[in-house]
Coordinates of C-alpha atoms and ligand atoms in Angstrom, one line a residue:
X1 CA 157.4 76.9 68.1
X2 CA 155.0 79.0 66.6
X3 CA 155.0 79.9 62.9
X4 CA 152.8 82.7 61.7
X5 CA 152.5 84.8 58.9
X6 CA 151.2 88.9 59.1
X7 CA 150.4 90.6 57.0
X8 CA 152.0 94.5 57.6
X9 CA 155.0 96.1 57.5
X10 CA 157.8 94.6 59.4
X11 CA 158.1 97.8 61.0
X12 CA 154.3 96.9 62.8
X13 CA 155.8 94.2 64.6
X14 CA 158.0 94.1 67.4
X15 CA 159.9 91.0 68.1
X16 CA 164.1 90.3 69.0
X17 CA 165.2 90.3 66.0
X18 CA 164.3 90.9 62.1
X19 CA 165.8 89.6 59.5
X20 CA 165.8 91.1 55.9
X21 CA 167.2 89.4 52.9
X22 CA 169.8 90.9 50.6
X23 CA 171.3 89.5 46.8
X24 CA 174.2 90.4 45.4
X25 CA 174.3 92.3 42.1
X26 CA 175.3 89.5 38.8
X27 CA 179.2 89.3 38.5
X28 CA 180.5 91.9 36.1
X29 CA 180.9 90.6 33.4
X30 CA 185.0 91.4 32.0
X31 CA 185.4 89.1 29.2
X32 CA 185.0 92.0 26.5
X33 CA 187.7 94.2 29.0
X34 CA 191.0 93.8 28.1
X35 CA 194.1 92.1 30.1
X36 CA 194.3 91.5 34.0
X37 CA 194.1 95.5 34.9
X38 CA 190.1 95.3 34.2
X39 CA 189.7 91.8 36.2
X40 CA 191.6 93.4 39.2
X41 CA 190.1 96.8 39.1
X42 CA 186.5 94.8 39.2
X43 CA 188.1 92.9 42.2
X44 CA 188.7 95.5 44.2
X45 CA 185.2 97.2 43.9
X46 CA 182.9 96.8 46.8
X47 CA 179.4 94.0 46.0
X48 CA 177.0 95.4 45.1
X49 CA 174.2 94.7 47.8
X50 CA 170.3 95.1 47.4
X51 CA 167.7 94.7 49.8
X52 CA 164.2 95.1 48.5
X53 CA 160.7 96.1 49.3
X54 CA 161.3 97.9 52.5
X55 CA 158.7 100.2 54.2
X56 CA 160.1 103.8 54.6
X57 CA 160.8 103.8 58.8
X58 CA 163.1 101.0 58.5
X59 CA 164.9 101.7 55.3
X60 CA 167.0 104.6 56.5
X61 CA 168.9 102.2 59.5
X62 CA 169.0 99.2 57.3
X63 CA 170.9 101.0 54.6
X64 CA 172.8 102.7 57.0
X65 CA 173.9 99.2 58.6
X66 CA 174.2 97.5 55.1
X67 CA 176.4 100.7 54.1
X68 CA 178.9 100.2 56.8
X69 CA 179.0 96.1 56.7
X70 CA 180.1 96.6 52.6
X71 CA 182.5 99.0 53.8
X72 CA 184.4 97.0 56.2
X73 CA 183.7 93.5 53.7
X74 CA 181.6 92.0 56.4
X75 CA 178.7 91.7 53.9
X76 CA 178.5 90.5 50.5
X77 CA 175.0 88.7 50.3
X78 CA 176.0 85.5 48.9
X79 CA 174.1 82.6 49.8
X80 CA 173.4 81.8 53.3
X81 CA 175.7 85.1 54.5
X82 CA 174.4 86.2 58.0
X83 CA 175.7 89.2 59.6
X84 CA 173.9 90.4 62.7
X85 CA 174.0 93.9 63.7
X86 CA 172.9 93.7 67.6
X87 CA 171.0 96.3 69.0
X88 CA 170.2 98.1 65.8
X89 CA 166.8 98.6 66.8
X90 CA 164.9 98.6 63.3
X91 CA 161.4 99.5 64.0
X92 CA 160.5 98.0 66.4
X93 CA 163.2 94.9 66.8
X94 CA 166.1 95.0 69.1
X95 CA 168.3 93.4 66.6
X96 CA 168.6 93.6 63.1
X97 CA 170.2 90.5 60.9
X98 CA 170.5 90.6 56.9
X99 CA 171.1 86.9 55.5
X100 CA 172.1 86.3 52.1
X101 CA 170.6 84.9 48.6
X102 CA 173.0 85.1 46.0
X103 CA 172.2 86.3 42.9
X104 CA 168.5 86.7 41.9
X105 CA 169.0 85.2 39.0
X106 CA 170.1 81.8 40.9
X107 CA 167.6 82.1 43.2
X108 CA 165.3 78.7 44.2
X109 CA 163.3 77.2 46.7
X110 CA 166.2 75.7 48.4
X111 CA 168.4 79.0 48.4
X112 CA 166.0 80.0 50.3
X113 CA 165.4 76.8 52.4
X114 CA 168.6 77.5 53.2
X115 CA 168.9 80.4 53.8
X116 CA 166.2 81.2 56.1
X117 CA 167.5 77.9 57.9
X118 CA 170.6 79.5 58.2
X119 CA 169.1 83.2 60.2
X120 CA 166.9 81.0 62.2
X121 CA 170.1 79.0 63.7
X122 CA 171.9 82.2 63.7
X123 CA 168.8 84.2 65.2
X124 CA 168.8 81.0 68.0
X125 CA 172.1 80.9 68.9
X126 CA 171.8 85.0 69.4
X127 CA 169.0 83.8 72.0
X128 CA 166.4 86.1 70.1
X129 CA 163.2 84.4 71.0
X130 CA 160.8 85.9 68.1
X131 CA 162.1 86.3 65.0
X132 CA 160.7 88.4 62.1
X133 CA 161.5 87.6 58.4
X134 CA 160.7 90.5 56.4
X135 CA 159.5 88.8 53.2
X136 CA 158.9 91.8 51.2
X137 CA 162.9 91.9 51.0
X138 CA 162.8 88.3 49.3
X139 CA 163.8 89.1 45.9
X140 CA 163.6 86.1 43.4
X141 CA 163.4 85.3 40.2
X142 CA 159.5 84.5 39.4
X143 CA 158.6 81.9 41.9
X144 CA 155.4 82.0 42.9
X145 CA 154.1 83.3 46.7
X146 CA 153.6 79.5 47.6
X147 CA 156.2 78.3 46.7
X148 CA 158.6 80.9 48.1
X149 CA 156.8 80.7 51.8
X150 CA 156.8 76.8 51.8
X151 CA 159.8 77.0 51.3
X152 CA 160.9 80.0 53.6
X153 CA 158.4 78.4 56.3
X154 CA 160.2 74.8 55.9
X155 CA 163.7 76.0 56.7
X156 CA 162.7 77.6 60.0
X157 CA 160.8 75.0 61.3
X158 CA 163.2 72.4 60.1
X159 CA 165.7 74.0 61.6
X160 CA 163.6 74.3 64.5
X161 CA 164.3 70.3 65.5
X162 CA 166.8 69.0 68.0
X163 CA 166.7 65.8 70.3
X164 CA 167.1 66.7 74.0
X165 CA 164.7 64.7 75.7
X166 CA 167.1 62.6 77.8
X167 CA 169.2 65.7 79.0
X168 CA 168.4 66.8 81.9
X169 CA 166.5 70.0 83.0
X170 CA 167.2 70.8 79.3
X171 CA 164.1 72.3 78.1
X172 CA 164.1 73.9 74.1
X173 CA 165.3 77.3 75.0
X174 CA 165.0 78.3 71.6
X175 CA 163.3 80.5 69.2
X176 CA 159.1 80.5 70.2
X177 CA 157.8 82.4 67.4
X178 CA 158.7 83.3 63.9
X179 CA 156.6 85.6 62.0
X180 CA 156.7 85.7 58.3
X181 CA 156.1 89.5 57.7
X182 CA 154.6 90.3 54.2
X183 CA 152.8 93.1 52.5
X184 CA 151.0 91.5 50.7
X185 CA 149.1 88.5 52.3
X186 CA 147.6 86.3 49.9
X187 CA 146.2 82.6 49.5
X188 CA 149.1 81.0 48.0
X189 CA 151.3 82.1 51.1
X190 CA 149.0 80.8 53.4
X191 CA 148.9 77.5 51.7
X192 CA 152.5 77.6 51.4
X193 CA 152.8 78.4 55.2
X194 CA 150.4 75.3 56.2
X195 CA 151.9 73.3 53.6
X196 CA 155.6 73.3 55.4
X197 CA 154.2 73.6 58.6
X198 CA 152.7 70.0 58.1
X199 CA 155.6 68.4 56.1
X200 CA 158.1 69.9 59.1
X201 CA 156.3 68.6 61.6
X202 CA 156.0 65.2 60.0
X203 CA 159.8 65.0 59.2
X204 CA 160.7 66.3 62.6
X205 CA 158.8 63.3 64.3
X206 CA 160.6 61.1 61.9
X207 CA 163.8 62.1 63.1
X208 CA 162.7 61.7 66.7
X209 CA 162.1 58.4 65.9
X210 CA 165.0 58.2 64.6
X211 CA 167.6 60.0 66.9
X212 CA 166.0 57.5 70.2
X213 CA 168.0 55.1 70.9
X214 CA 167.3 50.7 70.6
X215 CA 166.0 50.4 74.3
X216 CA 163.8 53.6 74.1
X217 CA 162.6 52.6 70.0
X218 CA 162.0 49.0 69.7
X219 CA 159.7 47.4 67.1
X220 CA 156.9 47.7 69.5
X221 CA 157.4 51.3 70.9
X222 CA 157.7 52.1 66.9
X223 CA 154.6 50.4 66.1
X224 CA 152.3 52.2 69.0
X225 CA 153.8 55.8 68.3
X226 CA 152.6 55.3 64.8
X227 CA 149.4 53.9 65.7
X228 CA 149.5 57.4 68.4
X229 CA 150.4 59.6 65.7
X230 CA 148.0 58.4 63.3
X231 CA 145.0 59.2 66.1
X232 CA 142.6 61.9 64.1
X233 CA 143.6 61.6 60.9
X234 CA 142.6 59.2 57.7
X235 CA 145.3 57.0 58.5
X236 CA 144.6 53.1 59.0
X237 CA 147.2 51.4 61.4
X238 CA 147.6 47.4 61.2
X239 CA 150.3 46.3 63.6
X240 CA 151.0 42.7 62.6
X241 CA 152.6 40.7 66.0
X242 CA 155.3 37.5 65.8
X243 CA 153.0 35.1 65.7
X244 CA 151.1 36.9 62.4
X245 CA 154.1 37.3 60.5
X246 CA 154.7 34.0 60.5
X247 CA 151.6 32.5 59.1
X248 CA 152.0 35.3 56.7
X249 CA 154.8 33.5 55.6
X250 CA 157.2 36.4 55.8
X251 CA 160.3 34.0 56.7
X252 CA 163.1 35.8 56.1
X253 CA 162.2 38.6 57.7
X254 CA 161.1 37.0 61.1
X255 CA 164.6 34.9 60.7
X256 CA 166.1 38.0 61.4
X257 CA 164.4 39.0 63.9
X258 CA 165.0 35.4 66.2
X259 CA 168.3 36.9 67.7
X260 CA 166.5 39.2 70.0
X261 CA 164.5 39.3 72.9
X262 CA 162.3 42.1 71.1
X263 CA 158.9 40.7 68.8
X264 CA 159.8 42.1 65.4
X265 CA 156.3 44.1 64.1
X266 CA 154.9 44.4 60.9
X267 CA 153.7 48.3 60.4
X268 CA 150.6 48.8 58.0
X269 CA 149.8 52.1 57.3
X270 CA 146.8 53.0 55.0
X271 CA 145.4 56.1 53.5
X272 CA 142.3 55.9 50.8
X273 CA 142.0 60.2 49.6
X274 CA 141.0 58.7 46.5
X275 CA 138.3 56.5 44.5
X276 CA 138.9 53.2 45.2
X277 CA 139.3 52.1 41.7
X278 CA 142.9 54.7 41.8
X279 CA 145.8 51.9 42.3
X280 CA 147.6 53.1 45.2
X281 CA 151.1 54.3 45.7
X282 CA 153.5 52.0 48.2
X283 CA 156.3 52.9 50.4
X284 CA 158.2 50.3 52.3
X285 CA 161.0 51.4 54.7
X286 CA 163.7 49.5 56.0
X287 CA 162.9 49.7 60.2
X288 CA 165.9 47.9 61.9
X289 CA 165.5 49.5 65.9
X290 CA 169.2 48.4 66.3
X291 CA 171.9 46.5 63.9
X292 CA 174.6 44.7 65.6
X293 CA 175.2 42.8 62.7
X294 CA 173.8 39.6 64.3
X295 CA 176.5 36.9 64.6
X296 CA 178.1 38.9 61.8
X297 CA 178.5 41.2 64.2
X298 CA 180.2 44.5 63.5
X299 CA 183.0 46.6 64.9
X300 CA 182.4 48.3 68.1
X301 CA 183.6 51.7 67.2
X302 CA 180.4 53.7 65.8
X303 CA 177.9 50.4 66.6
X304 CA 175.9 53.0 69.0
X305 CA 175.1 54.8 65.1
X306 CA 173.1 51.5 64.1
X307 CA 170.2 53.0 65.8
X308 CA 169.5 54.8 63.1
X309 CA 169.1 51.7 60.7
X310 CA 165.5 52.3 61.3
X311 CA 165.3 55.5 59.5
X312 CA 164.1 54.2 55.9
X313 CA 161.3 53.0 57.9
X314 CA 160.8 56.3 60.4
X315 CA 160.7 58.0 56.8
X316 CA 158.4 56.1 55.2
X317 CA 155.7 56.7 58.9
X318 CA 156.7 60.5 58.2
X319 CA 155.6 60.0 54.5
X320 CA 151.9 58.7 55.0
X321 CA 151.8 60.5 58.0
X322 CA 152.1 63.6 55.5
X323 CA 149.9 62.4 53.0
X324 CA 146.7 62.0 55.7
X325 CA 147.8 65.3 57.4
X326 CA 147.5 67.2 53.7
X327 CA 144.6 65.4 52.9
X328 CA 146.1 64.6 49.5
X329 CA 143.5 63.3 47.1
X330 CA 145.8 59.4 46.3
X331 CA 145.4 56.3 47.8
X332 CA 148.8 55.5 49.8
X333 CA 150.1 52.7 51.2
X334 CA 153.1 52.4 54.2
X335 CA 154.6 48.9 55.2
X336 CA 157.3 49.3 58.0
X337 CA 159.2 45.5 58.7
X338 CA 160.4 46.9 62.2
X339 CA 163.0 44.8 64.0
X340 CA 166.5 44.4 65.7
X341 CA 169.4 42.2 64.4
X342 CA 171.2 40.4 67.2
X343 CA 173.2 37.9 68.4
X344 CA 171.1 35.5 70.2
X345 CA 170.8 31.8 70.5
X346 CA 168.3 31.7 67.9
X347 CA 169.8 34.2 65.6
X348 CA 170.6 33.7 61.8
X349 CA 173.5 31.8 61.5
X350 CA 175.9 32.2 58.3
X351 CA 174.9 29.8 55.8
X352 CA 171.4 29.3 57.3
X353 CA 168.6 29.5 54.6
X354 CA 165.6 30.6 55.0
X355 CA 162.4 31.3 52.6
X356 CA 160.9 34.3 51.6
X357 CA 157.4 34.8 51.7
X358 CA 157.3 34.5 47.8
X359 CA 158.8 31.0 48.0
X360 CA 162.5 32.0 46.9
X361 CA 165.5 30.2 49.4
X362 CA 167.9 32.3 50.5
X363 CA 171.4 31.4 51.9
X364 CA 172.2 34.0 54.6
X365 CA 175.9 34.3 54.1
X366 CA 176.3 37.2 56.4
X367 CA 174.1 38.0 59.2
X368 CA 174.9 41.8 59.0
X369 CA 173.1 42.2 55.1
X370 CA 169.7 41.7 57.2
X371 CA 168.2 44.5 55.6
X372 CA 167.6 43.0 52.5
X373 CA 166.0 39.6 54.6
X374 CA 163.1 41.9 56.1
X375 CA 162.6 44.3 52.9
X376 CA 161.9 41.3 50.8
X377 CA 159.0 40.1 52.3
X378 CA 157.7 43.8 52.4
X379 CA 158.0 43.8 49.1
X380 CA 156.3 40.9 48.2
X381 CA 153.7 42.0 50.1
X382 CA 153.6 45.2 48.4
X383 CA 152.9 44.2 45.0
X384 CA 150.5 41.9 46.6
X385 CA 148.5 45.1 46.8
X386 CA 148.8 45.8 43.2
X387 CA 150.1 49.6 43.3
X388 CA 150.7 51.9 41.1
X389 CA 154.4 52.1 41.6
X390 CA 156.6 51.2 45.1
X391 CA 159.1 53.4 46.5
X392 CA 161.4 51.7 49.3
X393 CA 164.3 53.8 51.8
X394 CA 166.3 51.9 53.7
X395 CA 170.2 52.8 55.1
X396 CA 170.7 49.6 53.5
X397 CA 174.5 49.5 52.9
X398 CA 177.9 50.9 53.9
X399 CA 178.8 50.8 49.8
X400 CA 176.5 53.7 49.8
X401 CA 178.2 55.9 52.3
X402 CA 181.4 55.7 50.3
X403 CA 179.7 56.0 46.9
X404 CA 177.8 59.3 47.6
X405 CA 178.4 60.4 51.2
X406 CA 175.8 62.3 52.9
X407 CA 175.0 64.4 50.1
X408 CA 172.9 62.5 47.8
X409 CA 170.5 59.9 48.6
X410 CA 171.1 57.1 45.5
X411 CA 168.3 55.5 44.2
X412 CA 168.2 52.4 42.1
X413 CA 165.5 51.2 39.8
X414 CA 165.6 50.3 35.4
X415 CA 162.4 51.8 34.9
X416 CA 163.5 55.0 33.0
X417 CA 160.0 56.7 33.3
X418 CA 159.8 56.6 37.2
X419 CA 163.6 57.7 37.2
X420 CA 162.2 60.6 35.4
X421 CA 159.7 61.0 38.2
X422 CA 161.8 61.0 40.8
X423 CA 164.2 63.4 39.2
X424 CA 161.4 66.0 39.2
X425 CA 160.1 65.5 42.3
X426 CA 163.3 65.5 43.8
X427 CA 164.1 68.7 42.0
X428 CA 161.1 70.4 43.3
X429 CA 161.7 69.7 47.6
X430 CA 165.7 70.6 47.0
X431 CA 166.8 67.1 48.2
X432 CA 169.6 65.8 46.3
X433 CA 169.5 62.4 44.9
X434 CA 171.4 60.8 42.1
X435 CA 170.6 57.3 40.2
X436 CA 172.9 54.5 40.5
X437 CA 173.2 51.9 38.0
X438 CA 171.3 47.9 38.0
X439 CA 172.1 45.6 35.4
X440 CA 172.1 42.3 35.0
X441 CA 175.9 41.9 35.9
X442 CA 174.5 42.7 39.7
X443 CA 171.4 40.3 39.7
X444 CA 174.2 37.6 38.8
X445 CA 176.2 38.3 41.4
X446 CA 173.7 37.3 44.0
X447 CA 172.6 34.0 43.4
X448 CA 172.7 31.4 45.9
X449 CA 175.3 28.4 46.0
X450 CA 172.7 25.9 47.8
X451 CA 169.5 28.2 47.4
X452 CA 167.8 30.5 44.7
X453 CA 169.5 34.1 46.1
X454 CA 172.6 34.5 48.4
X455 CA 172.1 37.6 50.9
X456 CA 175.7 38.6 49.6
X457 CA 177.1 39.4 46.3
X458 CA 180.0 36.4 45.2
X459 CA 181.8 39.6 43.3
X460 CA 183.9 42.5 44.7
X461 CA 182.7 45.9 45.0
X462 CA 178.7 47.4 44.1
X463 CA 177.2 46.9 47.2
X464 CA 174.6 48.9 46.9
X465 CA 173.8 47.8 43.6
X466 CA 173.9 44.0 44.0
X467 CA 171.6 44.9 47.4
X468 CA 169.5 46.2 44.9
X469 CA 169.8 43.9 42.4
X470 CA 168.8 41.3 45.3
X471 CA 165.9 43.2 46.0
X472 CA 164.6 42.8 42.5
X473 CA 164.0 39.3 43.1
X474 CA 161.0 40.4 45.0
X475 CA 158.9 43.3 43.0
X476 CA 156.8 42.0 40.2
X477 CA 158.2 43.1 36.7
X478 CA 155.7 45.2 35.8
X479 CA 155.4 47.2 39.0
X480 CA 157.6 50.4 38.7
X481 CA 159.9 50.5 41.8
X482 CA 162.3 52.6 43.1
X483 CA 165.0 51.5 46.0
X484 CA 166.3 54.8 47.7
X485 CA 169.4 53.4 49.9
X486 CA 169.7 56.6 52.5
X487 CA 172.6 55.0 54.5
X488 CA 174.7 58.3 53.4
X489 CA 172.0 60.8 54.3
X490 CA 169.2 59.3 56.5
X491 CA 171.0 60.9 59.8
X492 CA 173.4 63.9 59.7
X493 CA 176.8 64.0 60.9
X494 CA 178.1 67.9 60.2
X495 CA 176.9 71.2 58.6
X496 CA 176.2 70.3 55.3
X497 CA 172.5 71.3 55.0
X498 CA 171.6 74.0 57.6
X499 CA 168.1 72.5 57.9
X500 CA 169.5 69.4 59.1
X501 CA 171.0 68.6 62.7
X502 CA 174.6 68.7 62.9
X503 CA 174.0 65.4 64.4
X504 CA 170.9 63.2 63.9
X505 CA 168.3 61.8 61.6
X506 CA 167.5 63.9 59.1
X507 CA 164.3 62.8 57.4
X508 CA 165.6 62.5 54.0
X509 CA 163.7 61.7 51.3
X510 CA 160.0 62.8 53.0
X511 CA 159.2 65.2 51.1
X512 CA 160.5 63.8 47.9
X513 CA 157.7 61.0 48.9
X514 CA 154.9 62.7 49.3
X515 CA 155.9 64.5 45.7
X516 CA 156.0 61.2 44.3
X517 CA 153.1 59.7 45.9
X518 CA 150.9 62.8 43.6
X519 CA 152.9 61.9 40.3
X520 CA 150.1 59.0 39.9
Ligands
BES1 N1 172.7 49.0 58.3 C1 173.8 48.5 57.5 C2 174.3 49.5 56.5 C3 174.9 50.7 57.0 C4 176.3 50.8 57.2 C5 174.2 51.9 57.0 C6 176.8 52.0 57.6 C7 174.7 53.1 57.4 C8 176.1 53.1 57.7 C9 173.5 47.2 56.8 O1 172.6 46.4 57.5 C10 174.8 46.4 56.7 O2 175.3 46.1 57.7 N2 175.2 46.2 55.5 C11 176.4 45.5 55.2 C12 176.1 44.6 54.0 C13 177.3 43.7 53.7 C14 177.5 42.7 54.9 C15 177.0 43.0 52.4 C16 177.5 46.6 54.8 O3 177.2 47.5 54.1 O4 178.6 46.4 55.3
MN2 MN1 173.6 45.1 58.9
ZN3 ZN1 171.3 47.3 58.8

């Protein structure tokens, strides 16, 4: 899909269908208006509906449509409304759709993420294959033109994504070209438009990653596609083999890994856009191909989901993949433990121990909390490198999914500075998260009976945080980290964000990284 933007009128350009934005006038106010009369009376009074900026041809038939939408209450503009009117014929589109904002005054980047998400899904399933947005109708409340077009530009193409490669004759029938129609072309919306074209395309290769399933996304077929992705950019790939990460001493991890047929791989991605005396910034990412639990082993109902246990690590590829394709001026760091947890002869048994690669014993008490056996040595490996901070994502625990759902990601770290950090970058790419609490009380709960760490908490209840708490063991103290556990929200199961699949990996927390991997 092609995403351009014009500069004209978005009566110069023809396409199936243009869509104009509209807000909704502020909510009259009735406190100083006495009794219920005044509250009803305001009731029954039509929206008020504005669309802005229009040229003069198309004005006259958008208001005319608008006009009789209010009338029958099929239009009230409020966020992520869309009401097509077929065959309007504005200008020079066939169709004509008006999707809402809201009111101006709570107008952001992810109103209008979402909303322009929203119209191009709508303008999809109306099998329009160009789409217009005429941005001169954007109100909003001083953002600038960057911003506002990274943001416009990000929902369409996010939206863009689906995962139809093993259907067949299925080709993507969809939209081929969105133009982003604006008066008044400038710099900032270019940058904005290249900006989001890069981050989209990043996160939508993530969630192709993701969304294949364990025979068609091992270790190894995760380690080349990065290495193929990576071709023509700054990005160094080191794939580290079985035999490697086992001189590297990275124990625990391979122990997981000894129940499969598959190699495990370790993925090292690098990327030097700064001086070499700037301390990089680290992801690691949780990349488990498939999760069966090991001898653990799970339920069958919903097991085919534990494909996407890889998406912490699919993120964290999407993340530096980002960073290179930007040409960000930081030094960055990916590390990607990629492997599959199953029940083979060799696999982890409970009660096994095993040694992590910074000399701490583990007793593996249940086979199925193997995330935290191949992060560990990631992480000690990661402050190895001496960074500036490390970020990890992994859909590291079920606790997570019933703590927060798929709507925030919840990150856990007791450095109240980087919490800070990620708050704000998190506030600025519209991706909710929300920080979860580690205290001692969790760290307790994890040590081992006949080793240093058990890989399960001896209390009830805060998994996630005792996960976390066991992660601790193996980040240096005075190396700020961050553990993002995205088992909620790194794949998508209904219409909660239109940007997302109804059904699939999302992605999350991408764009929050490469915020986070400039806040240094
Ligand atoms: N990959 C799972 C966590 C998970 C579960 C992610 C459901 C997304 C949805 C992880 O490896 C796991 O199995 N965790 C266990 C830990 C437990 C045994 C301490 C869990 O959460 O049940
Ligand atoms: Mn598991
Ligand atoms: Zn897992």
């Amino acid at each position: 899909m092609k995403l351009e933007l014009l500069k004209s009128s978005f009566e110069q350009i023809s396409s199936d269908l243009v869509v104009v934005f509209a807000t909704k006038a502020a909510a009259k106010d009735t406190g100083k208006e006495s009794g219920k009369k005044a509250d009803k009376k305001d009731k029954e009074q039509k929206p008020k509906v504005t669309v802005e900026g229009l040229g003069k041809t198309g004005t006259a038939t958008v208001t005319e449509k608008i006009a009789s939408a209010l009338e029958d209450g099929s239009l009230s503009a409020s966020a992520c409304e869309f009401v097509l009117f077929r065959d309007a014929k504005v200008a020079q589109a066939r169709h004509l759709a008006v999707v809402g904002l809201g009111e101006v005054k709570d107008i952001t980047a992810e109103v209008i993420r979402q909303a322009v998400a929203t119209a191009f899904t709508s303008a999809k399933a109306a099998k329009a294959k160009s789409v217009s947005f005429a941005m001169d109708s954007l109100a909003h409340n001083s953002l600038s033109p960057e911003i506002v077009m990274q943001a416009a530009a990000e929902g369409a193409a996010l939206a863009s994504y689906s995962f139809h490669e093993f259907k067949s004759g299925k080709k993507d029938d969809g939209v081929t070209t969105v133009h982003f129609v604006s008066t008044s072309k400038n710099k900032g919306q270019e940058k904005g438009l290249e900006t989001a074209t890069v981050l989209a395309e990043c996160v939508n290769f993530s969630r192709w990653l993701g969304d294949r399933p364990g025979n068609r996304m091992t270790p190894t077929i995760l380690a080349e596609e990065t290495a193929k992705a990576a071709k023509g950019t700054k990005l160094k790939v080191t794939v580290w083999d079985k035999a490697k990460i086992k001189t590297e001493k990275m124990n625990s991890f391979l122990s997981v890994s000894l129940g499969s047929s598959q190699d495990p791989k370790f993925i090292i991605m690098e990327y030097k856009g700064a001086a070499a005396s700037k301390k990089p910034v680290c992801f690691v990412g949780k990349g488990l191909t498939f999760d069966s639990g090991g001898i653990s082993i799970k339920p069958s109902g919903g097991m085919e989901e534990m494909k996407y246990d890889m998406c912490g690590g699919a993120n964290v590829i999407g993340t530096m993949l980002a960073i290179a394709k930007l040409g960000l001026k930081v030094n960055a760091i990916g590390l990607v433990p990629a492997t599959e947890n199953m029940p083979g002869p060799s696999a982890n048994k409970p009660g096994d121990i095993v040694i992590a690669r910074n000399g701490k014993s583990i007793e593996v008490n249940n086979t199925d909390a193997e995330g935290r056996l191949i992060l560990n040595d990631a992480l000690v490996y990661a402050c190895e490198q001496k960074p500036a901070a490390i970020f990890d994502a992994a859909t590291l625990t079920g606790a997570m999914v019933v703590a927060l759902g798929n709507i925030h990601t919840g990150f856990f770290t007791r450095n109240d500075k980087l919490a800070a950090k990620v708050d704000a970058a998190a506030k600025s790419t519209g991706e909710l998260v929300w920080r979860m609490p580690l205290v001692d009380f969790h760290a307790r709960d994890m040590k081992g009976t006949y080793a240093d760490l058990s890989n399960i908490s001896s209390g009830k209840g805060a998994g996630s945080a005792t996960a976390a708490a066991f992660l601790e063991n193996f980040v240096d103290k005075d190396i700020p980290w961050a553990h993002f556990d995205i088992a909620g929200t790194g794949w998508h199961n209904g219409d909660r964000f239109p940007y997302n699949p109804r059904k699939g990996a999302s992605g999350a927390m991408i764009r929050t990284f490469v915020e986070l991997a400039q806040a240094f």
